[in-house]
Amino acid sequence: MLAPGLIILAVFFGLPIIDLIRTSFTQWPGVGEPQYIGIDNYVTAFTSSAVRDALFRSVLLGVGAALVLCAIATVLAALVSGGIRGKAFYRVVWFLPAIAPPSAVAVFWALSVQPRSGAVNAFLGAIGLGDTHAWLADPSTVMYVIIAVAVWAGVGFAFLVILGAMEEVPVSVYEAASIDGASRIRQFFSITLPLVRPVLSMIVLLEVIWAFNGFTLVWGMTQGGPGSASTILPVQVYKDAFLFANFGLAAAVSVVGGLLLLVVGLVGQALGSRKGVDE
């Protein structure tokens, strides 16, 4: 009975991965016959400053967005689960950015942070903080803007998942804590956070993986610029393949990035399992 499933996995997942690995050992401009060059592409991938910088920016985007997003979503979920009025309204409002296509999010925020004409600078100008800064054209601010947009786009999903986990905590636990004199803040840190910790770990892991692969968002907002100031690993792969016609190097960088995400996933699973045993 497992045979059909294994065949589908082999055709749709196994063969493309094998072809990607095979291409990573070749020099291929995209047309003609690939030439086998051994591990040269991997040597280039590990010694190239462009690839190293793109990897650093991917980690910055993935980890930065995941931690900030998770913190904001946890606070919002705690406020809503605490009996605030209009709970259904807040569920819808906070989840709206999560259903927007990444390309639409990229265009919306690229226009919103334009100097003078963008809504962000118009707001900053109205409160006396200036209205001319080109956020996406400044290498020192472009990655922070992208992280902020990634947080905005992902906080709704994390909010709903964390809220669901918080609402699963038995009310009797909080009632017992209240009888013992525990304040709401003490209950949050001593009861809520420990009980939803596995969910928080899962969200951080998912957000790191999603943000790490945020090609659409970055390409839609900056195309990796200015210069290469916002070039993350998937954008570097795209440039190597389709702008520099070096599909072999692009395949090698893809394999390295895939292995890195695999390690991140395995470590996350191991930590989650360990917590489960401890609990």
PDB file of C-alpha atoms in Angstrom:
ATOM      1  CA  MET A   1       0.000   0.000   0.000  1.00  0.00           C
ATOM      2  CA  LEU A   2       3.016   2.288   0.478  1.00  0.00           C
ATOM      3  CA  ALA A   3       4.222   1.815  -3.093  1.00  0.00           C
ATOM      4  CA  PRO A   4       2.067   4.574  -4.761  1.00  0.00           C
ATOM      5  CA  GLY A   5       3.123   7.085  -2.140  1.00  0.00           C
ATOM      6  CA  LEU A   6       6.784   6.181  -2.513  1.00  0.00           C
ATOM      7  CA  ILE A   7       6.532   6.484  -6.309  1.00  0.00           C
ATOM      8  CA  ILE A   8       4.959   9.959  -6.011  1.00  0.00           C
ATOM      9  CA  LEU A   9       7.663  11.027  -3.550  1.00  0.00           C
ATOM     10  CA  ALA A  10      10.386   9.691  -5.854  1.00  0.00           C
ATOM     11  CA  VAL A  11       8.980  11.445  -8.954  1.00  0.00           C
ATOM     12  CA  PHE A  12       8.049  14.819  -7.478  1.00  0.00           C
ATOM     13  CA  PHE A  13      10.717  15.162  -4.770  1.00  0.00           C
ATOM     14  CA  GLY A  14      13.484  12.610  -5.237  1.00  0.00           C
ATOM     15  CA  LEU A  15      14.241  13.141  -8.927  1.00  0.00           C
ATOM     16  CA  PRO A  16      14.398  16.977  -8.795  1.00  0.00           C
ATOM     17  CA  ILE A  17      16.738  16.776  -5.780  1.00  0.00           C
ATOM     18  CA  ILE A  18      18.979  14.272  -7.566  1.00  0.00           C
ATOM     19  CA  ASP A  19      19.016  16.486 -10.665  1.00  0.00           C
ATOM     20  CA  LEU A  20      19.863  19.544  -8.515  1.00  0.00           C
ATOM     21  CA  ILE A  21      22.789  17.720  -6.883  1.00  0.00           C
ATOM     22  CA  ARG A  22      24.012  16.462 -10.276  1.00  0.00           C
ATOM     23  CA  THR A  23      23.881  19.991 -11.702  1.00  0.00           C
ATOM     24  CA  SER A  24      25.835  21.338  -8.711  1.00  0.00           C
ATOM     25  CA  PHE A  25      28.897  19.388  -9.909  1.00  0.00           C
ATOM     26  CA  THR A  26      28.785  20.908 -13.390  1.00  0.00           C
ATOM     27  CA  GLN A  27      29.408  24.155 -15.221  1.00  0.00           C
ATOM     28  CA  TRP A  28      26.209  24.904 -17.131  1.00  0.00           C
ATOM     29  CA  PRO A  29      25.023  28.260 -18.551  1.00  0.00           C
ATOM     30  CA  GLY A  30      21.475  26.936 -19.014  1.00  0.00           C
ATOM     31  CA  VAL A  31      21.850  25.698 -22.578  1.00  0.00           C
ATOM     32  CA  GLY A  32      23.969  22.984 -24.150  1.00  0.00           C
ATOM     33  CA  GLU A  33      25.625  20.065 -22.402  1.00  0.00           C
ATOM     34  CA  PRO A  34      26.740  20.554 -18.750  1.00  0.00           C
ATOM     35  CA  GLN A  35      30.473  20.037 -18.115  1.00  0.00           C
ATOM     36  CA  TYR A  36      31.502  18.058 -15.018  1.00  0.00           C
ATOM     37  CA  ILE A  37      33.880  20.148 -12.831  1.00  0.00           C
ATOM     38  CA  GLY A  38      33.861  18.205  -9.562  1.00  0.00           C
ATOM     39  CA  ILE A  39      33.501  20.189  -6.324  1.00  0.00           C
ATOM     40  CA  ASP A  40      34.599  23.538  -7.804  1.00  0.00           C
ATOM     41  CA  ASN A  41      31.121  25.056  -7.343  1.00  0.00           C
ATOM     42  CA  TYR A  42      31.090  24.046  -3.673  1.00  0.00           C
ATOM     43  CA  VAL A  43      34.552  25.539  -3.173  1.00  0.00           C
ATOM     44  CA  THR A  44      33.279  28.765  -4.722  1.00  0.00           C
ATOM     45  CA  ALA A  45      30.119  28.657  -2.599  1.00  0.00           C
ATOM     46  CA  PHE A  46      32.096  28.332   0.650  1.00  0.00           C
ATOM     47  CA  THR A  47      34.756  30.923  -0.260  1.00  0.00           C
ATOM     48  CA  SER A  48      32.619  33.534  -2.040  1.00  0.00           C
ATOM     49  CA  SER A  49      32.064  36.686   0.003  1.00  0.00           C
ATOM     50  CA  ALA A  50      28.810  37.277  -1.906  1.00  0.00           C
ATOM     51  CA  VAL A  51      27.418  33.896  -0.819  1.00  0.00           C
ATOM     52  CA  ARG A  52      28.712  34.350   2.738  1.00  0.00           C
ATOM     53  CA  ASP A  53      27.093  37.794   3.031  1.00  0.00           C
ATOM     54  CA  ALA A  54      23.841  36.474   1.535  1.00  0.00           C
ATOM     55  CA  LEU A  55      23.834  33.658   4.104  1.00  0.00           C
ATOM     56  CA  PHE A  56      24.365  36.149   6.941  1.00  0.00           C
ATOM     57  CA  ARG A  57      21.449  38.279   5.715  1.00  0.00           C
ATOM     58  CA  SER A  58      19.237  35.185   5.470  1.00  0.00           C
ATOM     59  CA  VAL A  59      20.030  34.283   9.075  1.00  0.00           C
ATOM     60  CA  LEU A  60      19.435  37.904  10.125  1.00  0.00           C
ATOM     61  CA  LEU A  61      16.062  37.944   8.364  1.00  0.00           C
ATOM     62  CA  GLY A  62      15.004  34.489   9.566  1.00  0.00           C
ATOM     63  CA  VAL A  63      16.022  34.732  13.215  1.00  0.00           C
ATOM     64  CA  GLY A  64      15.258  38.449  13.600  1.00  0.00           C
ATOM     65  CA  ALA A  65      11.790  38.217  12.088  1.00  0.00           C
ATOM     66  CA  ALA A  66      10.944  35.000  13.970  1.00  0.00           C
ATOM     67  CA  LEU A  67      11.887  36.331  17.426  1.00  0.00           C
ATOM     68  CA  VAL A  68      10.249  39.758  17.039  1.00  0.00           C
ATOM     69  CA  LEU A  69       7.141  38.287  15.436  1.00  0.00           C
ATOM     70  CA  CYS A  70       6.762  35.626  18.122  1.00  0.00           C
ATOM     71  CA  ALA A  71       7.139  38.186  20.934  1.00  0.00           C
ATOM     72  CA  ILE A  72       4.505  40.509  19.428  1.00  0.00           C
ATOM     73  CA  ALA A  73       2.107  37.633  18.660  1.00  0.00           C
ATOM     74  CA  THR A  74       2.456  36.295  22.235  1.00  0.00           C
ATOM     75  CA  VAL A  75       1.613  39.672  23.773  1.00  0.00           C
ATOM     76  CA  LEU A  76      -1.376  40.151  21.439  1.00  0.00           C
ATOM     77  CA  ALA A  77      -2.651  36.634  22.126  1.00  0.00           C
ATOM     78  CA  ALA A  78      -2.307  37.185  25.888  1.00  0.00           C
ATOM     79  CA  LEU A  79      -4.318  40.419  25.662  1.00  0.00           C
ATOM     80  CA  VAL A  80      -7.087  38.829  23.584  1.00  0.00           C
ATOM     81  CA  SER A  81      -7.284  35.631  25.662  1.00  0.00           C
ATOM     82  CA  GLY A  82      -7.515  37.752  28.791  1.00  0.00           C
ATOM     83  CA  GLY A  83     -11.166  38.508  28.151  1.00  0.00           C
ATOM     84  CA  ILE A  84     -10.878  41.634  26.021  1.00  0.00           C
ATOM     85  CA  ARG A  85     -14.146  42.656  24.325  1.00  0.00           C
ATOM     86  CA  GLY A  86     -14.489  42.129  20.563  1.00  0.00           C
ATOM     87  CA  LYS A  87     -12.296  39.018  20.449  1.00  0.00           C
ATOM     88  CA  ALA A  88     -13.654  37.936  17.036  1.00  0.00           C
ATOM     89  CA  PHE A  89     -12.863  41.366  15.584  1.00  0.00           C
ATOM     90  CA  TYR A  90      -9.236  41.210  16.718  1.00  0.00           C
ATOM     91  CA  ARG A  91      -8.875  37.675  15.330  1.00  0.00           C
ATOM     92  CA  VAL A  92      -9.903  38.921  11.862  1.00  0.00           C
ATOM     93  CA  VAL A  93      -7.919  42.170  11.936  1.00  0.00           C
ATOM     94  CA  TRP A  94      -4.646  40.584  13.018  1.00  0.00           C
ATOM     95  CA  PHE A  95      -4.999  37.682  10.581  1.00  0.00           C
ATOM     96  CA  LEU A  96      -5.676  39.878   7.509  1.00  0.00           C
ATOM     97  CA  PRO A  97      -1.970  40.432   6.587  1.00  0.00           C
ATOM     98  CA  ALA A  98      -1.403  36.665   6.656  1.00  0.00           C
ATOM     99  CA  ILE A  99      -3.797  36.072   3.731  1.00  0.00           C
ATOM    100  CA  ALA A 100      -2.234  38.725   1.477  1.00  0.00           C
ATOM    101  CA  PRO A 101      -0.009  37.329  -1.327  1.00  0.00           C
ATOM    102  CA  PRO A 102       3.706  37.989  -0.626  1.00  0.00           C
ATOM    103  CA  SER A 103       4.052  39.833  -3.952  1.00  0.00           C
ATOM    104  CA  ALA A 104       1.205  42.188  -2.998  1.00  0.00           C
ATOM    105  CA  VAL A 105       2.761  42.747   0.442  1.00  0.00           C
ATOM    106  CA  ALA A 106       6.089  43.589  -1.213  1.00  0.00           C
ATOM    107  CA  VAL A 107       4.542  46.125  -3.604  1.00  0.00           C
ATOM    108  CA  PHE A 108       2.370  47.682  -0.875  1.00  0.00           C
ATOM    109  CA  TRP A 109       5.276  48.286   1.505  1.00  0.00           C
ATOM    110  CA  ALA A 110       7.730  49.274  -1.228  1.00  0.00           C
ATOM    111  CA  LEU A 111       5.340  52.094  -2.118  1.00  0.00           C
ATOM    112  CA  SER A 112       4.579  52.921   1.540  1.00  0.00           C
ATOM    113  CA  VAL A 113       8.229  53.603   2.446  1.00  0.00           C
ATOM    114  CA  GLN A 114       9.026  55.768  -0.568  1.00  0.00           C
ATOM    115  CA  PRO A 115      10.583  59.147   0.362  1.00  0.00           C
ATOM    116  CA  ARG A 116       8.024  61.983   0.516  1.00  0.00           C
ATOM    117  CA  SER A 117       5.235  60.101  -1.349  1.00  0.00           C
ATOM    118  CA  GLY A 118       5.088  57.057   0.965  1.00  0.00           C
ATOM    119  CA  ALA A 119       2.630  56.804   3.862  1.00  0.00           C
ATOM    120  CA  VAL A 120       5.389  55.974   6.367  1.00  0.00           C
ATOM    121  CA  ASN A 121       7.427  59.068   5.605  1.00  0.00           C
ATOM    122  CA  ALA A 122       4.261  61.176   5.466  1.00  0.00           C
ATOM    123  CA  PHE A 123       3.453  60.030   9.004  1.00  0.00           C
ATOM    124  CA  LEU A 124       7.006  60.658  10.203  1.00  0.00           C
ATOM    125  CA  GLY A 125       6.912  64.111   8.621  1.00  0.00           C
ATOM    126  CA  ALA A 126       3.623  64.891  10.354  1.00  0.00           C
ATOM    127  CA  ILE A 127       5.153  64.209  13.780  1.00  0.00           C
ATOM    128  CA  GLY A 128       8.354  66.097  12.994  1.00  0.00           C
ATOM    129  CA  LEU A 129      10.735  63.192  12.352  1.00  0.00           C
ATOM    130  CA  GLY A 130      11.470  63.977   8.696  1.00  0.00           C
ATOM    131  CA  ASP A 131       9.893  62.713   5.521  1.00  0.00           C
ATOM    132  CA  THR A 132      12.731  62.284   3.030  1.00  0.00           C
ATOM    133  CA  HIS A 133      14.626  59.183   4.096  1.00  0.00           C
ATOM    134  CA  ALA A 134      14.874  56.573   1.308  1.00  0.00           C
ATOM    135  CA  TRP A 135      14.552  53.486   3.515  1.00  0.00           C
ATOM    136  CA  LEU A 136      15.022  50.923   0.747  1.00  0.00           C
ATOM    137  CA  ALA A 137      17.849  52.817  -0.973  1.00  0.00           C
ATOM    138  CA  ASP A 138      19.937  53.101   2.211  1.00  0.00           C
ATOM    139  CA  PRO A 139      22.132  49.996   2.819  1.00  0.00           C
ATOM    140  CA  SER A 140      22.044  50.649   6.581  1.00  0.00           C
ATOM    141  CA  THR A 141      18.222  50.477   6.821  1.00  0.00           C
ATOM    142  CA  VAL A 142      17.013  48.248   4.003  1.00  0.00           C
ATOM    143  CA  MET A 143      17.304  44.908   5.869  1.00  0.00           C
ATOM    144  CA  TYR A 144      15.533  46.312   8.951  1.00  0.00           C
ATOM    145  CA  VAL A 145      12.648  47.468   6.756  1.00  0.00           C
ATOM    146  CA  ILE A 146      12.402  43.985   5.212  1.00  0.00           C
ATOM    147  CA  ILE A 147      12.443  42.359   8.664  1.00  0.00           C
ATOM    148  CA  ALA A 148       9.691  44.727   9.811  1.00  0.00           C
ATOM    149  CA  VAL A 149       7.555  43.839   6.778  1.00  0.00           C
ATOM    150  CA  ALA A 150       8.163  40.099   7.344  1.00  0.00           C
ATOM    151  CA  VAL A 151       6.993  40.559  10.946  1.00  0.00           C
ATOM    152  CA  TRP A 152       3.895  42.471   9.796  1.00  0.00           C
ATOM    153  CA  ALA A 153       3.020  39.756   7.277  1.00  0.00           C
ATOM    154  CA  GLY A 154       3.536  36.811   9.626  1.00  0.00           C
ATOM    155  CA  VAL A 155       2.282  38.034  12.986  1.00  0.00           C
ATOM    156  CA  GLY A 156      -1.370  37.146  12.222  1.00  0.00           C
ATOM    157  CA  PHE A 157      -0.715  33.442  11.712  1.00  0.00           C
ATOM    158  CA  ALA A 158       1.451  33.212  14.827  1.00  0.00           C
ATOM    159  CA  PHE A 159      -1.144  35.171  16.811  1.00  0.00           C
ATOM    160  CA  LEU A 160      -3.934  32.714  15.954  1.00  0.00           C
ATOM    161  CA  VAL A 161      -1.856  29.619  16.733  1.00  0.00           C
ATOM    162  CA  ILE A 162      -0.608  30.999  20.065  1.00  0.00           C
ATOM    163  CA  LEU A 163      -4.103  32.202  20.981  1.00  0.00           C
ATOM    164  CA  GLY A 164      -5.462  28.699  20.312  1.00  0.00           C
ATOM    165  CA  ALA A 165      -2.772  27.201  22.564  1.00  0.00           C
ATOM    166  CA  MET A 166      -3.530  29.704  25.343  1.00  0.00           C
ATOM    167  CA  GLU A 167      -7.241  28.942  25.202  1.00  0.00           C
ATOM    168  CA  GLU A 168      -6.473  25.244  25.691  1.00  0.00           C
ATOM    169  CA  VAL A 169      -5.060  25.936  29.151  1.00  0.00           C
ATOM    170  CA  PRO A 170      -7.727  24.835  31.702  1.00  0.00           C
ATOM    171  CA  VAL A 171      -9.467  27.747  33.428  1.00  0.00           C
ATOM    172  CA  SER A 172      -9.238  25.825  36.707  1.00  0.00           C
ATOM    173  CA  VAL A 173      -5.450  26.308  36.697  1.00  0.00           C
ATOM    174  CA  TYR A 174      -5.847  30.089  36.627  1.00  0.00           C
ATOM    175  CA  GLU A 175      -8.612  29.948  39.259  1.00  0.00           C
ATOM    176  CA  ALA A 176      -6.347  27.976  41.584  1.00  0.00           C
ATOM    177  CA  ALA A 177      -3.520  30.470  41.008  1.00  0.00           C
ATOM    178  CA  SER A 178      -5.859  33.387  41.738  1.00  0.00           C
ATOM    179  CA  ILE A 179      -6.932  31.770  45.026  1.00  0.00           C
ATOM    180  CA  ASP A 180      -3.234  31.508  45.931  1.00  0.00           C
ATOM    181  CA  GLY A 181      -2.880  35.241  45.294  1.00  0.00           C
ATOM    182  CA  ALA A 182      -0.960  35.137  41.975  1.00  0.00           C
ATOM    183  CA  SER A 183      -1.359  38.314  39.902  1.00  0.00           C
ATOM    184  CA  ARG A 184      -2.245  38.231  36.183  1.00  0.00           C
ATOM    185  CA  ILE A 185       1.360  38.967  35.236  1.00  0.00           C
ATOM    186  CA  ARG A 186       2.644  36.204  37.533  1.00  0.00           C
ATOM    187  CA  GLN A 187       0.104  33.783  36.000  1.00  0.00           C
ATOM    188  CA  PHE A 188       1.291  34.713  32.509  1.00  0.00           C
ATOM    189  CA  PHE A 189       4.958  33.980  33.238  1.00  0.00           C
ATOM    190  CA  SER A 190       4.433  30.994  35.565  1.00  0.00           C
ATOM    191  CA  ILE A 191       1.504  29.235  33.853  1.00  0.00           C
ATOM    192  CA  THR A 192       0.747  30.505  30.348  1.00  0.00           C
ATOM    193  CA  LEU A 193       4.257  30.756  28.913  1.00  0.00           C
ATOM    194  CA  PRO A 194       5.491  27.343  30.165  1.00  0.00           C
ATOM    195  CA  LEU A 195       2.347  25.591  28.858  1.00  0.00           C
ATOM    196  CA  VAL A 196       2.482  27.167  25.370  1.00  0.00           C
ATOM    197  CA  ARG A 197       6.266  26.829  25.086  1.00  0.00           C
ATOM    198  CA  PRO A 198       6.129  23.876  22.608  1.00  0.00           C
ATOM    199  CA  VAL A 199       3.858  25.932  20.328  1.00  0.00           C
ATOM    200  CA  LEU A 200       6.199  28.927  20.547  1.00  0.00           C
ATOM    201  CA  SER A 201       9.155  26.709  19.609  1.00  0.00           C
ATOM    202  CA  MET A 202       7.265  25.349  16.589  1.00  0.00           C
ATOM    203  CA  ILE A 203       6.315  28.860  15.417  1.00  0.00           C
ATOM    204  CA  VAL A 204       9.878  30.156  15.755  1.00  0.00           C
ATOM    205  CA  LEU A 205      11.135  27.196  13.709  1.00  0.00           C
ATOM    206  CA  LEU A 206       8.470  27.666  10.993  1.00  0.00           C
ATOM    207  CA  GLU A 207       9.039  31.413  10.798  1.00  0.00           C
ATOM    208  CA  VAL A 208      12.809  30.960  10.519  1.00  0.00           C
ATOM    209  CA  ILE A 209      12.298  28.569   7.589  1.00  0.00           C
ATOM    210  CA  TRP A 210       9.685  30.791   5.901  1.00  0.00           C
ATOM    211  CA  ALA A 211      11.692  33.986   6.349  1.00  0.00           C
ATOM    212  CA  PHE A 212      14.878  32.205   5.246  1.00  0.00           C
ATOM    213  CA  ASN A 213      13.119  31.468   1.951  1.00  0.00           C
ATOM    214  CA  GLY A 214      11.644  34.960   1.590  1.00  0.00           C
ATOM    215  CA  PHE A 215      12.570  35.407  -2.061  1.00  0.00           C
ATOM    216  CA  THR A 216       9.257  36.936  -3.157  1.00  0.00           C
ATOM    217  CA  LEU A 217       9.259  39.569  -0.425  1.00  0.00           C
ATOM    218  CA  VAL A 218      12.872  40.649  -0.928  1.00  0.00           C
ATOM    219  CA  TRP A 219      12.819  40.540  -4.722  1.00  0.00           C
ATOM    220  CA  GLY A 220       9.507  42.405  -4.850  1.00  0.00           C
ATOM    221  CA  MET A 221      10.766  45.192  -2.577  1.00  0.00           C
ATOM    222  CA  THR A 222      14.425  45.657  -3.544  1.00  0.00           C
ATOM    223  CA  GLN A 223      15.567  42.951  -5.999  1.00  0.00           C
ATOM    224  CA  GLY A 224      18.416  42.394  -3.534  1.00  0.00           C
ATOM    225  CA  GLY A 225      19.616  46.015  -3.606  1.00  0.00           C
ATOM    226  CA  PRO A 226      20.837  48.641  -3.211  1.00  0.00           C
ATOM    227  CA  GLY A 227      23.939  46.918  -4.552  1.00  0.00           C
ATOM    228  CA  SER A 228      23.698  43.633  -2.694  1.00  0.00           C
ATOM    229  CA  ALA A 229      22.662  45.107   0.671  1.00  0.00           C
ATOM    230  CA  SER A 230      19.476  42.997   0.866  1.00  0.00           C
ATOM    231  CA  THR A 231      20.547  39.970  -1.173  1.00  0.00           C
ATOM    232  CA  ILE A 232      19.580  36.882   0.823  1.00  0.00           C
ATOM    233  CA  LEU A 233      20.490  33.328  -0.165  1.00  0.00           C
ATOM    234  CA  PRO A 234      17.490  32.613  -2.485  1.00  0.00           C
ATOM    235  CA  VAL A 235      18.081  35.940  -4.274  1.00  0.00           C
ATOM    236  CA  GLN A 236      21.777  35.059  -4.687  1.00  0.00           C
ATOM    237  CA  VAL A 237      20.718  31.715  -6.218  1.00  0.00           C
ATOM    238  CA  TYR A 238      18.407  33.527  -8.642  1.00  0.00           C
ATOM    239  CA  LYS A 239      21.159  35.969  -9.632  1.00  0.00           C
ATOM    240  CA  ASP A 240      23.721  33.200 -10.155  1.00  0.00           C
ATOM    241  CA  ALA A 241      21.307  31.187 -12.306  1.00  0.00           C
ATOM    242  CA  PHE A 242      19.363  33.725 -14.344  1.00  0.00           C
ATOM    243  CA  LEU A 243      21.499  36.888 -14.334  1.00  0.00           C
ATOM    244  CA  PHE A 244      25.011  35.356 -14.393  1.00  0.00           C
ATOM    245  CA  ALA A 245      24.005  32.144 -16.282  1.00  0.00           C
ATOM    246  CA  ASN A 246      25.856  29.933 -13.771  1.00  0.00           C
ATOM    247  CA  PHE A 247      23.314  27.215 -12.974  1.00  0.00           C
ATOM    248  CA  GLY A 248      25.992  24.925 -11.523  1.00  0.00           C
ATOM    249  CA  LEU A 249      26.971  27.428  -8.815  1.00  0.00           C
ATOM    250  CA  ALA A 250      23.313  28.275  -8.185  1.00  0.00           C
ATOM    251  CA  ALA A 251      22.595  24.564  -7.672  1.00  0.00           C
ATOM    252  CA  ALA A 252      25.542  24.213  -5.259  1.00  0.00           C
ATOM    253  CA  VAL A 253      24.376  27.222  -3.204  1.00  0.00           C
ATOM    254  CA  SER A 254      20.850  25.742  -3.185  1.00  0.00           C
ATOM    255  CA  VAL A 255      22.167  22.422  -1.853  1.00  0.00           C
ATOM    256  CA  VAL A 256      24.137  24.189   0.892  1.00  0.00           C
ATOM    257  CA  GLY A 257      21.090  26.288   1.857  1.00  0.00           C
ATOM    258  CA  GLY A 258      18.838  23.205   1.845  1.00  0.00           C
ATOM    259  CA  LEU A 259      21.235  21.278   4.092  1.00  0.00           C
ATOM    260  CA  LEU A 260      21.396  24.240   6.468  1.00  0.00           C
ATOM    261  CA  LEU A 261      17.598  24.360   6.734  1.00  0.00           C
ATOM    262  CA  LEU A 262      17.550  20.575   7.236  1.00  0.00           C
ATOM    263  CA  VAL A 263      19.940  20.962  10.181  1.00  0.00           C
ATOM    264  CA  VAL A 264      17.791  23.781  11.604  1.00  0.00           C
ATOM    265  CA  GLY A 265      14.691  21.578  11.301  1.00  0.00           C
ATOM    266  CA  LEU A 266      16.351  18.577  12.962  1.00  0.00           C
ATOM    267  CA  VAL A 267      17.704  20.702  15.824  1.00  0.00           C
ATOM    268  CA  GLY A 268      14.267  22.256  16.309  1.00  0.00           C
ATOM    269  CA  GLN A 269      12.631  18.829  16.388  1.00  0.00           C
ATOM    270  CA  ALA A 270      15.211  17.530  18.840  1.00  0.00           C
ATOM    271  CA  LEU A 271      14.690  20.490  21.178  1.00  0.00           C
ATOM    272  CA  GLY A 272      10.905  20.091  20.946  1.00  0.00           C
ATOM    273  CA  SER A 273      11.127  16.364  21.732  1.00  0.00           C
ATOM    274  CA  ARG A 274      13.430  17.047  24.663  1.00  0.00           C
ATOM    275  CA  LYS A 275      10.998  19.562  26.094  1.00  0.00           C
ATOM    276  CA  GLY A 276       8.205  17.083  25.693  1.00  0.00           C
ATOM    277  CA  VAL A 277      10.155  14.467  27.668  1.00  0.00           C
ATOM    278  CA  ASP A 278      11.068  17.006  30.358  1.00  0.00           C
ATOM    279  CA  GLU A 279       7.454  17.955  30.762  1.00  0.00           C
TER     280      GLU A 279
END
